[in-house]
XYZ file of N, CA and C in Angstrom:
324
model
N 16.228 -17.789 -8.691
C 15.702 -16.659 -9.383
C 15.943 -15.398 -8.831
N 16.230 -14.545 -9.641
C 16.125 -13.130 -8.766
C 15.092 -12.385 -9.452
N 14.485 -11.190 -8.505
C 13.703 -10.490 -8.961
C 14.152 -9.185 -9.641
N 13.792 -8.848 -10.836
C 14.311 -7.507 -11.442
C 13.127 -6.355 -11.534
N 13.433 -5.127 -11.255
C 12.515 -4.116 -11.164
C 11.517 -4.144 -12.494
N 11.985 -4.700 -13.576
C 10.828 -4.798 -14.521
C 9.795 -5.792 -14.579
N 10.227 -6.879 -13.534
C 9.600 -7.841 -13.238
C 8.223 -7.674 -12.259
N 8.085 -6.315 -11.938
C 6.988 -6.020 -10.963
C 5.877 -5.126 -11.622
N 4.728 -5.577 -11.180
C 3.864 -4.936 -11.738
C 2.945 -4.460 -10.338
N 2.547 -5.199 -10.069
C 1.748 -5.327 -8.725
C 2.353 -5.300 -7.443
N 2.267 -4.425 -6.491
C 2.801 -4.466 -5.157
C 1.781 -4.853 -4.119
N 2.077 -5.271 -3.156
C 1.270 -5.550 -1.807
C 1.744 -4.908 -0.669
N 1.118 -3.696 -0.053
C 1.449 -3.545 1.456
C 0.632 -3.936 2.454
N 1.425 -4.670 3.643
C 0.538 -5.323 4.696
C 0.569 -4.350 5.584
N -0.326 -3.578 5.643
C -0.410 -2.515 6.884
C -0.844 -1.350 6.182
N -1.742 -0.535 6.916
C -2.522 0.574 6.523
C -2.234 1.831 7.434
N -1.427 1.416 8.422
C -1.202 2.588 9.329
C -0.120 3.548 8.765
N 0.374 4.289 9.528
C 1.234 5.300 9.297
C 2.374 5.134 7.984
N 3.090 4.314 8.528
C 4.081 3.468 7.519
C 3.746 3.066 6.317
N 2.308 2.165 6.543
C 1.833 1.260 5.322
C 1.536 2.072 4.317
N 0.485 3.146 4.846
C -0.302 4.085 3.932
C 0.720 5.006 3.294
N 1.968 5.429 3.880
C 3.020 6.184 3.175
C 3.647 5.493 2.251
N 3.957 4.227 2.424
C 4.652 3.327 1.533
C 3.735 2.931 0.324
N 2.413 2.759 0.429
C 1.398 2.669 -0.500
C 1.358 3.804 -1.427
N 1.748 5.092 -1.079
C 1.494 6.164 -1.640
C 2.591 6.334 -2.434
N 3.863 5.911 -2.091
C 4.963 6.391 -2.721
C 5.022 4.971 -3.927
N 4.714 3.842 -3.593
C 4.840 2.801 -4.624
C 3.696 3.451 -5.926
N 2.354 3.844 -5.377
C 1.609 4.376 -6.545
C 2.042 5.587 -7.340
N 2.617 6.290 -6.374
C 3.365 7.711 -7.126
C 4.571 6.871 -8.064
N 5.054 5.971 -7.785
C 6.089 5.192 -8.722
C 5.604 4.801 -9.992
N 4.246 4.722 -10.100
C 3.438 4.087 -11.209
C 3.109 2.537 -10.987
N 3.319 2.191 -10.210
C 2.541 0.678 -9.724
C 1.564 0.485 -9.401
N 0.690 -0.448 -9.461
C -0.416 -1.072 -8.939
C -0.182 -1.405 -7.657
N -0.858 -1.216 -6.647
C -0.623 -1.250 -5.346
C -1.698 -1.826 -4.593
N -1.747 -2.781 -3.504
C -2.965 -3.044 -2.780
C -2.286 -2.957 -1.651
N -3.260 -2.112 -0.741
C -3.063 -1.962 0.487
C -3.922 -2.722 1.455
N -3.383 -3.519 2.079
C -4.049 -4.139 3.063
C -4.075 -4.254 4.487
N -5.169 -4.394 5.584
C -5.020 -4.334 6.801
C -6.247 -5.231 7.403
N -6.080 -5.597 8.645
C -7.220 -6.376 9.392
C -8.585 -6.004 9.236
N -8.674 -4.512 9.207
C -9.955 -4.127 9.165
C -10.342 -2.893 8.350
N -11.665 -2.890 8.033
C -11.927 -2.257 6.921
C -11.826 -0.827 7.243
N -11.889 -0.279 8.580
C -11.904 1.137 8.931
C -10.394 1.509 8.750
N -9.496 0.549 9.407
C -8.059 1.066 9.174
C -7.572 1.316 7.766
N -8.241 0.233 6.835
C -7.821 0.616 5.110
C -8.430 1.774 4.839
N -9.479 2.125 5.082
C -10.363 3.258 4.847
C -9.459 4.554 5.289
N -9.170 4.607 6.420
C -8.506 5.737 6.849
C -7.051 5.611 6.362
N -6.488 4.802 6.010
C -5.116 4.885 5.325
C -5.317 5.675 3.759
N -6.393 4.840 3.340
C -6.641 5.602 1.802
C -6.946 6.958 2.060
N -7.904 7.486 2.882
C -8.122 8.807 3.090
C -6.976 9.587 3.205
N -6.003 8.980 4.224
C -4.829 9.897 4.620
C -3.827 9.986 3.364
N -3.953 9.007 2.228
C -3.158 9.217 1.042
C -3.691 10.226 0.333
N -5.162 10.132 -0.148
C -5.698 11.170 -0.725
C -5.756 12.608 -0.397
N -5.532 12.818 0.992
C -5.272 14.365 1.644
C -3.904 14.597 1.309
N -2.913 13.567 1.583
C -1.489 13.819 1.140
C -1.316 14.111 -0.184
N -1.830 13.577 -1.216
C -1.882 13.822 -2.722
C -2.444 15.029 -2.909
N -3.366 15.684 -2.325
C -3.855 16.841 -2.613
C -2.995 17.969 -2.302
N -2.390 17.892 -0.979
C -1.620 18.726 -0.376
C -0.320 18.547 -1.164
N 0.523 17.661 -1.880
C 1.413 17.700 -2.643
C 1.197 18.506 -4.165
N -0.110 18.217 -4.468
C -0.265 18.694 -5.769
C -0.373 20.359 -5.606
N -1.158 20.733 -4.329
C -1.300 22.165 -4.203
C 0.023 23.069 -3.908
N 1.151 22.023 -3.545
C 2.438 22.770 -3.517
C 3.038 22.459 -4.616
N 2.688 21.870 -5.600
C 3.181 21.808 -6.917
C 4.629 20.734 -6.645
N 4.347 19.970 -6.097
C 5.657 18.649 -5.566
C 5.259 17.555 -6.409
N 4.238 17.418 -6.936
C 3.852 16.031 -7.865
C 3.549 16.489 -9.440
N 3.590 15.808 -10.255
C 3.151 16.464 -11.493
C 1.775 15.110 -12.114
N 1.597 14.408 -10.936
C 0.350 13.500 -11.536
C -0.594 14.007 -10.980
N -1.707 13.716 -11.443
C -3.381 14.031 -10.573
C -3.647 13.057 -9.604
N -3.966 13.729 -8.461
C -4.169 12.682 -7.277
C -5.262 11.375 -7.711
N -6.132 11.978 -8.319
C -7.190 10.497 -8.928
C -6.345 9.567 -9.644
N -5.467 10.067 -10.674
C -4.701 8.966 -11.282
C -3.697 8.277 -10.519
N -3.176 8.920 -9.473
C -2.503 7.930 -8.571
C -3.474 7.018 -7.591
N -4.363 7.511 -7.125
C -5.391 6.780 -6.515
C -6.196 5.657 -7.206
N -6.247 5.782 -8.472
C -6.569 4.680 -9.382
C -5.799 3.686 -9.300
N -4.646 3.644 -8.926
C -3.688 2.491 -8.924
C -3.347 1.929 -7.728
N -4.294 2.152 -6.722
C -4.237 1.762 -5.243
C -5.737 1.151 -5.249
N -5.657 -0.442 -4.736
C -6.673 -0.839 -4.133
C -6.495 -1.235 -2.648
N -7.699 -1.522 -2.118
C -7.759 -1.853 -0.845
C -8.500 -3.208 -0.424
N -7.971 -3.815 0.673
C -8.302 -5.077 0.866
C -8.158 -5.368 2.256
N -9.115 -6.482 2.883
C -8.847 -6.900 4.091
C -8.474 -8.139 4.297
N -8.883 -9.012 2.834
C -8.737 -10.461 3.148
C -7.448 -10.469 2.731
N -6.481 -11.144 3.523
C -4.783 -11.531 3.201
C -4.720 -12.025 1.649
N -5.309 -13.634 1.612
C -5.124 -14.312 0.530
C -5.397 -13.428 -0.675
N -6.680 -12.546 -0.493
C -6.832 -11.885 -1.856
C -5.874 -10.726 -2.287
N -5.399 -10.338 -1.279
C -4.239 -8.977 -1.292
C -3.104 -9.360 -1.844
N -2.756 -10.561 -1.696
C -1.353 -11.280 -2.259
C -1.344 -12.042 -3.370
N -2.462 -12.422 -3.739
C -2.649 -13.564 -4.966
C -2.087 -12.957 -6.132
N -2.074 -11.950 -6.377
C -1.225 -11.272 -7.932
C -0.170 -10.606 -7.606
N -0.087 -10.475 -6.395
C 1.285 -9.453 -6.009
C 2.595 -10.183 -6.597
N 3.741 -9.237 -7.111
C 4.792 -9.623 -7.701
C 6.007 -9.353 -6.476
N 5.291 -8.320 -5.472
C 6.468 -8.164 -4.506
C 5.228 -7.764 -3.446
N 5.596 -8.259 -1.848
C 4.945 -7.824 -1.140
C 5.859 -7.175 0.265
N 5.432 -6.052 0.633
C 6.069 -5.327 1.843
C 5.129 -5.395 3.274
N 6.054 -5.855 4.023
C 5.140 -6.002 5.437
C 5.699 -4.784 6.074
N 4.281 -3.773 6.601
C 4.597 -2.622 7.370
C 3.456 -2.750 8.476
N 3.431 -3.829 9.078
C 2.775 -4.057 10.315
C 3.533 -3.182 11.637
N 3.017 -2.882 12.652
C 3.565 -2.527 13.745
C 4.674 -3.283 14.467
N 5.479 -2.873 15.059
C 6.617 -3.381 15.470
C 6.219 -4.381 16.639
N 5.312 -5.285 16.725
C 5.220 -6.248 17.652
C 5.349 -7.615 16.927
N 6.491 -8.310 17.550
C 7.113 -9.625 17.412
C 5.963 -10.587 17.016
N 5.192 -11.013 17.877
C 4.031 -11.620 17.894
C 3.004 -11.275 16.280
N 2.702 -10.364 16.378
C 1.964 -9.659 14.910
C 2.761 -10.128 13.869
N 3.954 -9.866 13.847
C 4.648 -9.753 12.535
C 4.800 -11.325 12.405
N 5.038 -12.378 13.335
C 5.140 -13.616 13.091
C 3.706 -14.448 12.555
N 2.852 -13.784 13.230
C 1.525 -13.918 12.511
C 1.493 -13.908 11.117
N 1.702 -12.727 10.648
C 1.911 -12.259 9.307
C 2.747 -13.468 8.552
N 3.522 -13.504 8.986
C 4.709 -14.531 8.116
C 4.017 -16.015 8.032
N 3.518 -16.441 8.991
C 2.994 -17.531 9.113
C 1.607 -17.732 8.158
N 1.125 -16.549 7.840
C -0.110 -16.748 7.325
C 0.190 -16.473 5.905
């Protein structure tokens, strides 16, 4: 079975750091519902705040035609891995480049 673009409604991004929150922002700007997950609430909150800041800057510069709140409404945050992926059609792993950490994520 192959996954087609029109089959994707919800995306989960595992990681809320620089790469993870950037991917989450782009996915939400693309019109998808996206869950951003990390291991600690503080990390997730900081990633969400970074997205909010970025969207405001993009709006101020006229680089996006969507309202920041409209994009942010498509983003949910999560700490629990099982909850984060339960309704996902597509999962993107964006954890730091540490092999042991990536192995643990894929095992979970």
